[in-house]
Short mmCIF file of C-alpha atoms in Angstrom, two decimals:
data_model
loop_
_atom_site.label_atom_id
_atom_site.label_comp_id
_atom_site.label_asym_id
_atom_site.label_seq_id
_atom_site.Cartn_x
_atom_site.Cartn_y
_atom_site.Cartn_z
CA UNK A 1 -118.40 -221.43 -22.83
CA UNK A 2 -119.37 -222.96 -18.93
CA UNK A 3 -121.50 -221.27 -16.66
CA UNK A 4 -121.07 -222.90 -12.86
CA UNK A 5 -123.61 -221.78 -10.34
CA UNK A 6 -121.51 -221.73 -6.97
CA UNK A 7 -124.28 -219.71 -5.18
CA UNK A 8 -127.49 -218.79 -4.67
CA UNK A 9 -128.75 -221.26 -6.96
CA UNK A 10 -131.99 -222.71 -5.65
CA UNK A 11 -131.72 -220.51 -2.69
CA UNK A 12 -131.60 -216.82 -2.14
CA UNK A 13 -128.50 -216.52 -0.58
CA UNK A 14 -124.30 -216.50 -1.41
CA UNK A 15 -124.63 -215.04 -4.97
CA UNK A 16 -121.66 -216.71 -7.05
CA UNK A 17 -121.58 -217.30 -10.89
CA UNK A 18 -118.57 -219.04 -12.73
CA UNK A 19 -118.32 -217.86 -16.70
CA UNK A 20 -115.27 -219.73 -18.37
CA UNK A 21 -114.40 -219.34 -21.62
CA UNK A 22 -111.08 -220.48 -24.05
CA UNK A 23 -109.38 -217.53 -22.58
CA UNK A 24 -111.29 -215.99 -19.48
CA UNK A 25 -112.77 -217.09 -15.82
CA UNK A 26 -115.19 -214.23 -14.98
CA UNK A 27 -116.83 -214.49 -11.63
CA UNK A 28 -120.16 -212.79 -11.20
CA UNK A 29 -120.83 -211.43 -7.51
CA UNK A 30 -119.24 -213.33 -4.23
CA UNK A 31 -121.45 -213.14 -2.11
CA UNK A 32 -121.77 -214.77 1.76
CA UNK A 33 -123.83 -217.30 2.33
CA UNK A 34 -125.66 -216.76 5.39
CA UNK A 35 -127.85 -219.83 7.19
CA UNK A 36 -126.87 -222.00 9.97
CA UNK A 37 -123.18 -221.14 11.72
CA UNK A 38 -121.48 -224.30 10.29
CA UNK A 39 -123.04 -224.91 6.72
CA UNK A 40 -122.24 -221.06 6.23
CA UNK A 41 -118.39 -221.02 7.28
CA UNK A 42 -118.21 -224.52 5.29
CA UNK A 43 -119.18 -222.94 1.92
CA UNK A 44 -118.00 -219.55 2.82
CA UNK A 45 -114.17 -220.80 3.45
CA UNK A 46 -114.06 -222.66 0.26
CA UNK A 47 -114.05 -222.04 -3.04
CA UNK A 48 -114.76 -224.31 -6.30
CA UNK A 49 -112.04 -222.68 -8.11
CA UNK A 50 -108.34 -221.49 -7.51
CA UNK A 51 -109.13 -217.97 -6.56
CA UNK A 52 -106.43 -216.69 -8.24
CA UNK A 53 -107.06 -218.26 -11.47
CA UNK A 54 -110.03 -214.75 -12.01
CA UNK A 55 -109.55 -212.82 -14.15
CA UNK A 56 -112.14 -210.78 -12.97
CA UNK A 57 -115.09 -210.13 -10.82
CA UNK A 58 -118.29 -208.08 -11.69
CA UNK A 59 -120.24 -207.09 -8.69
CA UNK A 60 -123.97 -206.56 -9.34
CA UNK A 61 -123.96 -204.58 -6.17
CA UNK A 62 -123.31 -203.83 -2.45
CA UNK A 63 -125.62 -206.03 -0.30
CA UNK A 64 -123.66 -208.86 1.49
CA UNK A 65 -125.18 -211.66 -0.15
CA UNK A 66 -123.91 -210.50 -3.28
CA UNK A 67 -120.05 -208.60 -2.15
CA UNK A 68 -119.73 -210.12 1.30
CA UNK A 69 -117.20 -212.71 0.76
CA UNK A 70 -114.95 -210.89 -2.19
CA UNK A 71 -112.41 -210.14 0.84
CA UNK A 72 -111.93 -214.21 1.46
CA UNK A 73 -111.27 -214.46 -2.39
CA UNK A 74 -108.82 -211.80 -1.81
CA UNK A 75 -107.21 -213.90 1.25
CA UNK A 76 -107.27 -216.96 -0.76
CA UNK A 77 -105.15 -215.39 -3.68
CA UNK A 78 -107.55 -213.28 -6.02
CA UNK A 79 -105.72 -210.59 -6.89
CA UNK A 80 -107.51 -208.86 -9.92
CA UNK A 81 -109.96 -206.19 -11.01
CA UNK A 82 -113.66 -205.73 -9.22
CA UNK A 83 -115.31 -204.30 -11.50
CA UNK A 84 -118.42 -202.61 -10.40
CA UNK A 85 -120.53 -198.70 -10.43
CA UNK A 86 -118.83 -195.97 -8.05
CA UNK A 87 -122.02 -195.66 -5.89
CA UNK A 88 -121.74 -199.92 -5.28
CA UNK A 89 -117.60 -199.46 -4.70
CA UNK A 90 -118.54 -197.06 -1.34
CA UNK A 91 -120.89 -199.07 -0.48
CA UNK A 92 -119.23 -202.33 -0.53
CA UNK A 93 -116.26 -200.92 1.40
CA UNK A 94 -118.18 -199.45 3.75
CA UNK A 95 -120.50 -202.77 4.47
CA UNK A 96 -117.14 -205.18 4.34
CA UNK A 97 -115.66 -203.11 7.02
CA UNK A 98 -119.07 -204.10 9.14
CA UNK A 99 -119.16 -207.18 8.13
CA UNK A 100 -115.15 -208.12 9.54
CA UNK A 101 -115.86 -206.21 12.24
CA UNK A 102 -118.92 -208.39 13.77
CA UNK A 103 -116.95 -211.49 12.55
CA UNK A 104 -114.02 -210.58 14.83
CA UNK A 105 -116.64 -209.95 17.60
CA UNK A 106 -118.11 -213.14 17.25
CA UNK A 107 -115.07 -215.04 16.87
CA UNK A 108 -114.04 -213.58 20.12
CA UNK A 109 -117.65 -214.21 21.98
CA UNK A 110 -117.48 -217.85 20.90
CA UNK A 111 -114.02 -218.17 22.03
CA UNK A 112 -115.25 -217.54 25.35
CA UNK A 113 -118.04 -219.90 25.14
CA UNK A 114 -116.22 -223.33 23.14
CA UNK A 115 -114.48 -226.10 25.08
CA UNK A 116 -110.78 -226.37 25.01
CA UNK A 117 -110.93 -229.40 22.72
CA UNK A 118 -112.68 -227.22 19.84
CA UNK A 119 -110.48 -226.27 17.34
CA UNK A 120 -110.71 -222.09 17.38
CA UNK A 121 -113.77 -219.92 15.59
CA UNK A 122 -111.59 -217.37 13.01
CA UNK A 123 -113.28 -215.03 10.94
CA UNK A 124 -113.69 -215.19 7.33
CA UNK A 125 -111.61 -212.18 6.90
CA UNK A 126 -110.49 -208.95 8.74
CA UNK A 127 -110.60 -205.54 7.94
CA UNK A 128 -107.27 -205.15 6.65
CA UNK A 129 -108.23 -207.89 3.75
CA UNK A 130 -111.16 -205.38 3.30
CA UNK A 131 -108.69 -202.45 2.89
CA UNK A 132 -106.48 -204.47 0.28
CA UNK A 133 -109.91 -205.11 -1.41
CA UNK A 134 -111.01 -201.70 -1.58
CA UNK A 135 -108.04 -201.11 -3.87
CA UNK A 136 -109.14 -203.47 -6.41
CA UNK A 137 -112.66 -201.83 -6.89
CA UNK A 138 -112.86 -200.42 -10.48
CA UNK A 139 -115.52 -197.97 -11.16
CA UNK A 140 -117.49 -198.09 -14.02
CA UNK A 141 -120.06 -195.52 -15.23
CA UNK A 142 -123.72 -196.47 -16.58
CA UNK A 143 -124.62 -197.22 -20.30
CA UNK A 144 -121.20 -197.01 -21.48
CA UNK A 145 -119.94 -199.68 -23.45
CA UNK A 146 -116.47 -200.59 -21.48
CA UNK A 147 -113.92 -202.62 -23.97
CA UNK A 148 -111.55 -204.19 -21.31
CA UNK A 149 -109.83 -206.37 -23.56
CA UNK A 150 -109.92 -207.50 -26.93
CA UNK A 151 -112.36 -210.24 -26.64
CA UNK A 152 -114.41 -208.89 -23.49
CA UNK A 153 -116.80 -205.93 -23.45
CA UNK A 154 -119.06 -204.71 -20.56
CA UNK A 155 -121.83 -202.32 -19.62
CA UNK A 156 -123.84 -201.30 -17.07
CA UNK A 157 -127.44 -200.70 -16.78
CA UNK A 158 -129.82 -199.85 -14.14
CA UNK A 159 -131.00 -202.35 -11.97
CA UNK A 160 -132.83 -200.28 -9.55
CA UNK A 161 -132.80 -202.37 -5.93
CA UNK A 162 -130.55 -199.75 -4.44
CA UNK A 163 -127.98 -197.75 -5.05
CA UNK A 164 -125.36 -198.24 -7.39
CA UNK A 165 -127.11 -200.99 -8.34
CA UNK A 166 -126.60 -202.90 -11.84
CA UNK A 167 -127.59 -205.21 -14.82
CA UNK A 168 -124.20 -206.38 -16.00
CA UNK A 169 -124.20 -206.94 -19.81
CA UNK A 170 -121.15 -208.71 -20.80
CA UNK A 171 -120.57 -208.92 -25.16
CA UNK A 172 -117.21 -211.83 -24.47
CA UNK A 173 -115.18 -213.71 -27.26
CA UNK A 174 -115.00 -217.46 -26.98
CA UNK A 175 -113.77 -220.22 -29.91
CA UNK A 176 -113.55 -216.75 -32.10
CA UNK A 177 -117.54 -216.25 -31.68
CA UNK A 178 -118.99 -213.18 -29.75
CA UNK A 179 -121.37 -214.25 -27.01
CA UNK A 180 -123.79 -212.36 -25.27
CA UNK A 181 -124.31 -212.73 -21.45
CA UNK A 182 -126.90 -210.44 -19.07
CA UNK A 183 -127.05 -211.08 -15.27
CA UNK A 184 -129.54 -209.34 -13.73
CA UNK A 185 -128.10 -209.01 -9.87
CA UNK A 186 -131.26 -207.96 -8.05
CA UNK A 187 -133.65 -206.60 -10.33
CA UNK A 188 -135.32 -203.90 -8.39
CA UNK A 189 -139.21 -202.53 -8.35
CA UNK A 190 -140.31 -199.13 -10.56
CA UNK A 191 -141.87 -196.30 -8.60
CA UNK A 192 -139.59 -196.89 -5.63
CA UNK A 193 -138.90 -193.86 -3.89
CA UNK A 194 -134.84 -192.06 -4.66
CA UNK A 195 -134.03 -195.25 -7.05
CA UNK A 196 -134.25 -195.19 -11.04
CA UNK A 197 -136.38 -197.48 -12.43
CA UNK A 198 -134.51 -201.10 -13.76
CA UNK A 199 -134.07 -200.57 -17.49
CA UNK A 200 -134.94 -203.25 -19.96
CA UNK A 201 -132.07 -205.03 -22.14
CA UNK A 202 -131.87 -205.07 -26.15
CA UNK A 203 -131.80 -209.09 -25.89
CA UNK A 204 -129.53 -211.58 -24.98
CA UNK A 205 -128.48 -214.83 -25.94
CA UNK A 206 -128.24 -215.98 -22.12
CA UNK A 207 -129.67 -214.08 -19.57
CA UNK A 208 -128.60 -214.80 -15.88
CA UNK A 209 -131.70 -213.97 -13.74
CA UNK A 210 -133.18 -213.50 -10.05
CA UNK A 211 -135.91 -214.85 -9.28
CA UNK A 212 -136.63 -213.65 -5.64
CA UNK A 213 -140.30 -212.87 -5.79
CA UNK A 214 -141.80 -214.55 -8.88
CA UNK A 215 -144.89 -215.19 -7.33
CA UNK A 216 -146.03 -212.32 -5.41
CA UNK A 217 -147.50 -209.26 -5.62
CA UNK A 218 -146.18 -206.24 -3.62
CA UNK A 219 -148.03 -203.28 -1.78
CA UNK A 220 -147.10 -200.08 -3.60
CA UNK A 221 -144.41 -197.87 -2.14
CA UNK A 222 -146.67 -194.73 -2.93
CA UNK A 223 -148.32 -195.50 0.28
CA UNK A 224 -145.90 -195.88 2.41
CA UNK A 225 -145.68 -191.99 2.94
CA UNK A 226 -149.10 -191.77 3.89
CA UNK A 227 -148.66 -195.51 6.19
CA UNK A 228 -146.02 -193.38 8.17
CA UNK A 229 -147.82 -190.44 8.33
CA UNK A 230 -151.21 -191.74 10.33
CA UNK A 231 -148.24 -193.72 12.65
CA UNK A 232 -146.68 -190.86 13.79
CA UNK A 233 -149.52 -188.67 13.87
CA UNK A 234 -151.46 -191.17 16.23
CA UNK A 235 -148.02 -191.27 18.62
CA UNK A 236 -147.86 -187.50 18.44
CA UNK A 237 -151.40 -187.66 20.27
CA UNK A 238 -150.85 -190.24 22.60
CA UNK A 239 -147.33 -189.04 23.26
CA UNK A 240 -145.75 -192.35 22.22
CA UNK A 241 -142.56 -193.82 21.06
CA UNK A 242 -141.94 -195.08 17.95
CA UNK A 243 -139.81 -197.94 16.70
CA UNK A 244 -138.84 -198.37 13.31
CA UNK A 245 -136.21 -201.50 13.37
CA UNK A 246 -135.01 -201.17 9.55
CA UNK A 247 -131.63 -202.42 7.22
CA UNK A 248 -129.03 -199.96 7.33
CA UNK A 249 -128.59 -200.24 3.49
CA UNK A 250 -131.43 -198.77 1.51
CA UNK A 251 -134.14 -198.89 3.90
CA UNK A 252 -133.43 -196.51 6.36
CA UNK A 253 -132.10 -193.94 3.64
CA UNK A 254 -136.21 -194.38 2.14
CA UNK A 255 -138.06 -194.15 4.66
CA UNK A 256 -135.66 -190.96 6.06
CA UNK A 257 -136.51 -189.29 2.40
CA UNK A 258 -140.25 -190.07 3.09
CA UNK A 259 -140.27 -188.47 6.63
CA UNK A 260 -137.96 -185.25 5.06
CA UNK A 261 -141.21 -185.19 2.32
CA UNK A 262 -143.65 -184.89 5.10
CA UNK A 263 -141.17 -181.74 6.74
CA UNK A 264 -141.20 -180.33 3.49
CA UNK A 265 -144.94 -180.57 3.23
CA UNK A 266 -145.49 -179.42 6.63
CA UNK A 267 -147.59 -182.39 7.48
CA UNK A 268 -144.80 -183.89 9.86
CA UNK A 269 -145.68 -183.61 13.44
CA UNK A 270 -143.49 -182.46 16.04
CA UNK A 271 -141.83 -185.71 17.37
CA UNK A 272 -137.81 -185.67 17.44
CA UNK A 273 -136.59 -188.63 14.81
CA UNK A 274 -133.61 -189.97 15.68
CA UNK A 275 -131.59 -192.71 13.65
CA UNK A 276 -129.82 -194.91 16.27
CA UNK A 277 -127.62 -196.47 14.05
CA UNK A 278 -123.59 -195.68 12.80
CA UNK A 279 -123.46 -198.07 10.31
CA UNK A 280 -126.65 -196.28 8.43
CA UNK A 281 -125.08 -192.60 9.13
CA UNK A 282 -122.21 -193.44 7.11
CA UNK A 283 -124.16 -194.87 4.22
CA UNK A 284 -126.51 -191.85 4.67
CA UNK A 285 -123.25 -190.01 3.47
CA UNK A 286 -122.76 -192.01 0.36
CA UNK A 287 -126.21 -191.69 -0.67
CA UNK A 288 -125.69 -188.11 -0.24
CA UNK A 289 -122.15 -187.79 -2.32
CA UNK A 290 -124.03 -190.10 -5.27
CA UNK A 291 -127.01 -188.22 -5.36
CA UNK A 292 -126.62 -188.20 -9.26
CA UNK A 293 -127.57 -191.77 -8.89
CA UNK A 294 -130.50 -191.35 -8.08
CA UNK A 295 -133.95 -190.56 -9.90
CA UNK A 296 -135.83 -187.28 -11.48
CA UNK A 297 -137.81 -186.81 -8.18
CA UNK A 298 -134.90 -186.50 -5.96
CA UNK A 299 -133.20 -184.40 -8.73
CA UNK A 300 -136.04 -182.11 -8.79
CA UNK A 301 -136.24 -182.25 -5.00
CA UNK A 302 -133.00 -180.97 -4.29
CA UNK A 303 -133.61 -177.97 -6.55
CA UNK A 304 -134.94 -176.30 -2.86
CA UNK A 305 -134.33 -178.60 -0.78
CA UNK A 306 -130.12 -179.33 -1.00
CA UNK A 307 -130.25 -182.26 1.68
CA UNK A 308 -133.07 -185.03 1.26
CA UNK A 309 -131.59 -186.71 4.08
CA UNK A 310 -131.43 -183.77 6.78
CA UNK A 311 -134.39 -181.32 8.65
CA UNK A 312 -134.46 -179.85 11.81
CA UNK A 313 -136.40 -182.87 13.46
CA UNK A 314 -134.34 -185.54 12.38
CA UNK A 315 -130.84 -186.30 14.70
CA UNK A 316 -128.06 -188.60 14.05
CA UNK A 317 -127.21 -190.68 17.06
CA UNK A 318 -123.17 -191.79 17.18
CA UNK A 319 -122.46 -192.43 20.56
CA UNK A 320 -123.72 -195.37 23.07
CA UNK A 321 -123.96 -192.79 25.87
CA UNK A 322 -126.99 -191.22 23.23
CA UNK A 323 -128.37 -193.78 22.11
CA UNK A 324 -128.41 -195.45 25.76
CA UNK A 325 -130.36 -191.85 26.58
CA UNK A 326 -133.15 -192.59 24.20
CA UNK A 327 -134.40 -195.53 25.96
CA UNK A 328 -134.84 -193.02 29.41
CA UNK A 329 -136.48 -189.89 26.94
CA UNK A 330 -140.71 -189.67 28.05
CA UNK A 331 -142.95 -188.23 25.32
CA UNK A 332 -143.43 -188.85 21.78
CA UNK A 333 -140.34 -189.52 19.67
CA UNK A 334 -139.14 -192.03 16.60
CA UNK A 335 -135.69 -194.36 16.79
CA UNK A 336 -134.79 -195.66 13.32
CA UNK A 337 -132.32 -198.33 14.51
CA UNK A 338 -131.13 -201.77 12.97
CA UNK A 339 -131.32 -204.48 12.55
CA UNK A 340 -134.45 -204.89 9.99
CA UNK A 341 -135.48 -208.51 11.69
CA UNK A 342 -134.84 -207.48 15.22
CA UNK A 343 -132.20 -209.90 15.44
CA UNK A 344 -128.66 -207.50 16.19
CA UNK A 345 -127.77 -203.70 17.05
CA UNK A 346 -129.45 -201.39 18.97
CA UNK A 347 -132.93 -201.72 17.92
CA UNK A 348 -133.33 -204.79 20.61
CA UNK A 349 -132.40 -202.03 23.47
CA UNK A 350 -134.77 -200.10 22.46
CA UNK A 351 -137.66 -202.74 22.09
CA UNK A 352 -136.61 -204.12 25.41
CA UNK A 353 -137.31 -200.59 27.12
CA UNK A 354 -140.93 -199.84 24.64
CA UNK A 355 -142.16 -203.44 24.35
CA UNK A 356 -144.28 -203.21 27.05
CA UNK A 357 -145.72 -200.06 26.97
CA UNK A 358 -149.51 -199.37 25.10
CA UNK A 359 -148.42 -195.99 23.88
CA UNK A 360 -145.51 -197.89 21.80
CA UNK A 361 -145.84 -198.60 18.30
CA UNK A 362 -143.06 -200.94 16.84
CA UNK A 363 -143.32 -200.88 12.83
CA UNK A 364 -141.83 -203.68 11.04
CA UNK A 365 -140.16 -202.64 7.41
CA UNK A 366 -140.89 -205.70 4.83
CA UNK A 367 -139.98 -209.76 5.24
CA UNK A 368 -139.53 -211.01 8.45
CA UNK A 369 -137.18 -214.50 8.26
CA UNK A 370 -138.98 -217.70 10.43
CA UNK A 371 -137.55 -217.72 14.06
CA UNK A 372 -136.63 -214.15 14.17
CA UNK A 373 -137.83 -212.03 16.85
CA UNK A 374 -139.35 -210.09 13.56
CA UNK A 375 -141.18 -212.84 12.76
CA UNK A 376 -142.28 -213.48 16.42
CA UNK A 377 -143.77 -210.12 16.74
CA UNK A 378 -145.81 -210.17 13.45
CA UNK A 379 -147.34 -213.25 14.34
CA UNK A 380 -148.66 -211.57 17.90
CA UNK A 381 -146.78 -213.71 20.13
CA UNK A 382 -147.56 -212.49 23.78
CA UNK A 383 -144.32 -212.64 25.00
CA UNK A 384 -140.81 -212.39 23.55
CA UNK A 385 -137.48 -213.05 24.11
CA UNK A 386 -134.92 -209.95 24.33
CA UNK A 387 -131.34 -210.87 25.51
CA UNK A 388 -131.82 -212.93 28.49
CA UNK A 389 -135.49 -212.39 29.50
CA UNK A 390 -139.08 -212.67 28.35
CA UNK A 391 -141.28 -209.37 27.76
CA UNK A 392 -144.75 -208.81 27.17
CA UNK A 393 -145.97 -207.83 23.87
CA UNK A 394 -148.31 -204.64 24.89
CA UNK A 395 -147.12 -202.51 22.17
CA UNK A 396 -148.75 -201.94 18.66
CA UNK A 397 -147.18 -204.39 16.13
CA UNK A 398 -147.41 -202.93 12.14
CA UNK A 399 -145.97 -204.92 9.37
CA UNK A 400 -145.56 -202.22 5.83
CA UNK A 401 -144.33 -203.89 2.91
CA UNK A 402 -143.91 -201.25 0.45
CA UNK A 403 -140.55 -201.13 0.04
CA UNK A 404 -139.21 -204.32 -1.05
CA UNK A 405 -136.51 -203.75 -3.38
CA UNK A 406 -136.94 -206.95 -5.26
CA UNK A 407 -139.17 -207.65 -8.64
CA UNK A 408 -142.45 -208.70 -8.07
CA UNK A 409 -144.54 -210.86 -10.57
CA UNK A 410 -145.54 -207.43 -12.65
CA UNK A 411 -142.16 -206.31 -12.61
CA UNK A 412 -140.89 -209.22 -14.18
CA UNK A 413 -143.86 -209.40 -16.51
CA UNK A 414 -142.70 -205.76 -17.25
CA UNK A 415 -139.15 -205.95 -17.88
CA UNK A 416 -139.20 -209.24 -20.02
CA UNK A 417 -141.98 -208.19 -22.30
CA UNK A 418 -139.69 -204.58 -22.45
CA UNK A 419 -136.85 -206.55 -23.36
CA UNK A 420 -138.35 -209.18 -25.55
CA UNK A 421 -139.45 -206.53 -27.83
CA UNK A 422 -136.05 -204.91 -28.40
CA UNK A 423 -134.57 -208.17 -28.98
CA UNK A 424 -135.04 -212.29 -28.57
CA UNK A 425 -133.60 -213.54 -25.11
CA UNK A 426 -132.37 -217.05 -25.31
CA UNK A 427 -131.41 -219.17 -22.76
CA UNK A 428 -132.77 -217.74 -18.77
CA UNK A 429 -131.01 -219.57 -15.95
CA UNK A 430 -133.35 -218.40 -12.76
CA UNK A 431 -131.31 -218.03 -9.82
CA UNK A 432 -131.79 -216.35 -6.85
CA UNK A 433 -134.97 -217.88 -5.68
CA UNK A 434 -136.88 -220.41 -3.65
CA UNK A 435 -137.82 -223.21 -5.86
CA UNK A 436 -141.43 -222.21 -5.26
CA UNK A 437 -140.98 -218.20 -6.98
CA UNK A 438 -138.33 -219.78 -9.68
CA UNK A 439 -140.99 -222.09 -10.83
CA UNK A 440 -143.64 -219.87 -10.54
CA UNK A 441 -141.64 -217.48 -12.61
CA UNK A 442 -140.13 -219.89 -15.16
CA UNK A 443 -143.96 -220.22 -16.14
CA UNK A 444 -144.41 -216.72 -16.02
CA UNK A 445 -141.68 -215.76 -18.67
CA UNK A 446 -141.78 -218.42 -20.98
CA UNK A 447 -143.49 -216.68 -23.70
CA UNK A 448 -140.76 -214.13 -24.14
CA UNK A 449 -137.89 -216.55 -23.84
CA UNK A 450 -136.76 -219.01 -27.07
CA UNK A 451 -135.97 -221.59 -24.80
CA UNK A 452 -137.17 -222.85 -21.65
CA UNK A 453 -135.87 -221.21 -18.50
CA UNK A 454 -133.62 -223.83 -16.34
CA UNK A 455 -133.31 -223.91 -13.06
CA UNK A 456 -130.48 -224.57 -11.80
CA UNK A 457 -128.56 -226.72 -8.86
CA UNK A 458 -126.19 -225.33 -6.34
CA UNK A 459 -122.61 -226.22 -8.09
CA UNK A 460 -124.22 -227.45 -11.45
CA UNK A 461 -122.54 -226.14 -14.77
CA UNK A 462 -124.12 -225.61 -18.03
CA UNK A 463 -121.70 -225.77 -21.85
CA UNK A 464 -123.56 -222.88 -23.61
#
């Protein structure tokens, strides 16, 4: 058996695992790489492998660095199963649909901007190739041991990074010898608030693992309720806006259940929330149609409450004419908007027309990337750049971290001492990760592993 890692490998970015055995080439996740314009289309538009070779492709879940270039294996020639949970299936679709759509945009803008003598900017795929995707998706249900072949079986367990998301365990036949393969995706945190808690594996004799945050510590999501609370509470008195730039996937659906909490407690104050955003309205409906997904709280929540992600003071914004009216509205009010680094969508507006205001308070959700306008604002610059001019940083600047999705060093010291004791875990290949955090977490696991974790290169292969 040959494992290839085409992606994310050293990096956190363009997840993309090769398995090939005697009889099978099984690609885990294809996801976009995203970095500089050039280096990104380069290894975005190419592929080590005939795409149409696949038998398969398991999809750990619905974040673009991990399902955002499945439609270019499709336009290349892939033609088989994607096998992923149901939640992850409406996710993807809806997020590849976003995804072509801003590439034809930009292809256009930059079509406008190139010389003549530059060959043209296309985009990676369109939305049709999305459709023709969409009909590949095959849904598979948690826990249950799927047999989708005689020598390959697969299940799904809980990763818990967001919805729908999943540890793929993979039992496959190779030389006539059963072999036993686990690929975390994106293990996720416990505690956080509407997602199960990632469930520890029985063993493995190679586990395929991220490696995002293996040497940090996050705040606790438990007081992030209380975080947004004191923010709104201090804008109700001053009669200021508040601006919440967040990711449409996950995020905004969390800290939406938090604020519907704090109705149902009656601790809310009276601002109007609104959620400036279409592309996180219609994943607010899939989060609502899988709300079996999701964990005992919510379950127990909806018992009296039949809509986590609806009360009186929260409003759905659709149209540019309303969300254009928010940036005129006086008093205190909230705009949930993307995106989470201030870097696209409507959120910039709206930080062009509160940045320089006192009564403002602009609250940063979680990692900011270098060179971001995110970034620019958590380190206090005094004045930024929106669009085409400079503006004064006079509003309030917070930075809450409490919802990272990703593993932190407990986590992993969690789930691999959970797992370790229901069964030895052989060979770790730690992916998804700065060299720094794989390191640091190589170190960290290597008393519950048999062998010592690798590392591996972008494009290297391993015979198991």
């Amino acid at each position: 058996m040959k494992i290839s890692f085409l992606g994310a490998a050293g990096e956190v970015t363009g997840s993309q695992h090769l398995i090939e055995t005697d009889s099978r080439r099984i690609l885990l996740d294809c996801g976009l790489f995203q970095g500089h314009r050039e280096e990104s289309y380069l290894k975005n538009s190419q592929f080590a492998y005939p795409p149409e070779s696949l038998d398969a492709v398991f999809l750990s879940h619905g974040h673009m660095d991990h399902c955002g270039n499945i439609p270019q294996l499709y336009n290349k020639g892939f033609r088989g199963p994607v096998f992923c949970t149901s939640s992850t299936a409406d996710i993807a679709e809806i997020m590849l649909k976003d995804s072509a759509r801003i590439q034809e945009e930009d292809a256009r803008y930059l079509a406008r901007k190139l010389t003549e003598k530059h060959p043209p900017i296309e985009p990676l795929y369109s939305e049709d190739d999305v459709n023709e995707v969409a009909k590949l998706f095959e849904r598979l249900d948690y826990h249950e041991w799927h047999e989708l072949g005689d020598d390959l079986k697969v299940r799904f367990l809980d990763a818990g990074h967001i919805l729908g998301s999943a540890i793929i365990e993979m039992k496959i036949k190779d030389q006539r010898e059963w072999r036993h393969i686990v690929f975390t995706g994106d293990l996720g945190r416990r505690d956080l608030p509407l997602l199960r808690d990632p469930e520890p594996i029985e063993g493995c004799e190679v586990l395929i693992s991220e490696s995002t945050y293996g040497n940090r510590v996050h705040e606790k999501a438990s007081d992030m309720k209380e975080e947004l609370f004191q923010i709104l509470d201090e804008a109700y008195r001053v009669e200021g806006r508040v601006i919440i730039p967040a990711f449409s996937l996950g995020r905004t659906q969390q800290i939406i259940y938090y604020l519907n909490d704090l109705y149902n407690e009656k601790r809310l104050p009276y601002i109007p929330i609104f959620v400036d955003s279409p592309l996180s309205t219609r994943l607010v409906s899939v989060f609502r149609h899988h709300i079996h997904d999701m964990d005992d709280e919510v379950k127990n929540v909806i018992e009296s409450d039949k809509d986590p992600f609806g009360f009186s003071l929260l409003n759905y914004v659709s149209s540019r004419e309303e969300s254009i009216a928010l940036n005129k509205r006086k008093g205190a009010f909230v705009v949930i908007a993307g995106s989470g680094m201030c870097e696209n969508g409507r959120v910039r507006h709206h930080l062009k027309n509160g940045i320089e205001q006192l009564e403002t308070t602009i609250v940063l959700m979680g990692y900011q990337a270098a060179y971001t306008l995110g970034r620019r604002l958590i380190n206090r610059d005094p004045k930024v750049k929106i669009f085409d001019r400079y503006y004064e940083v006079k509003a309030k600047v917070v930075q809450l971290s409490g919802l990272s999705g990703h593993a932190d060093v407990e986590d992993f010291m969690w789930w691999y001492e959970e797992s370790a004791k229901q069964g030895n875990i052989g060979q770790v290949f730690l992916v998804h990760g700065e060299p720094e955090s794989s390191k640091a977490l190589s170190a960290l696991i290597r008393d519950q592993c048999d062998l010592e974790p690798v590392i591996p290169h972008y494009q290297q292969s391993f015979e198991i």
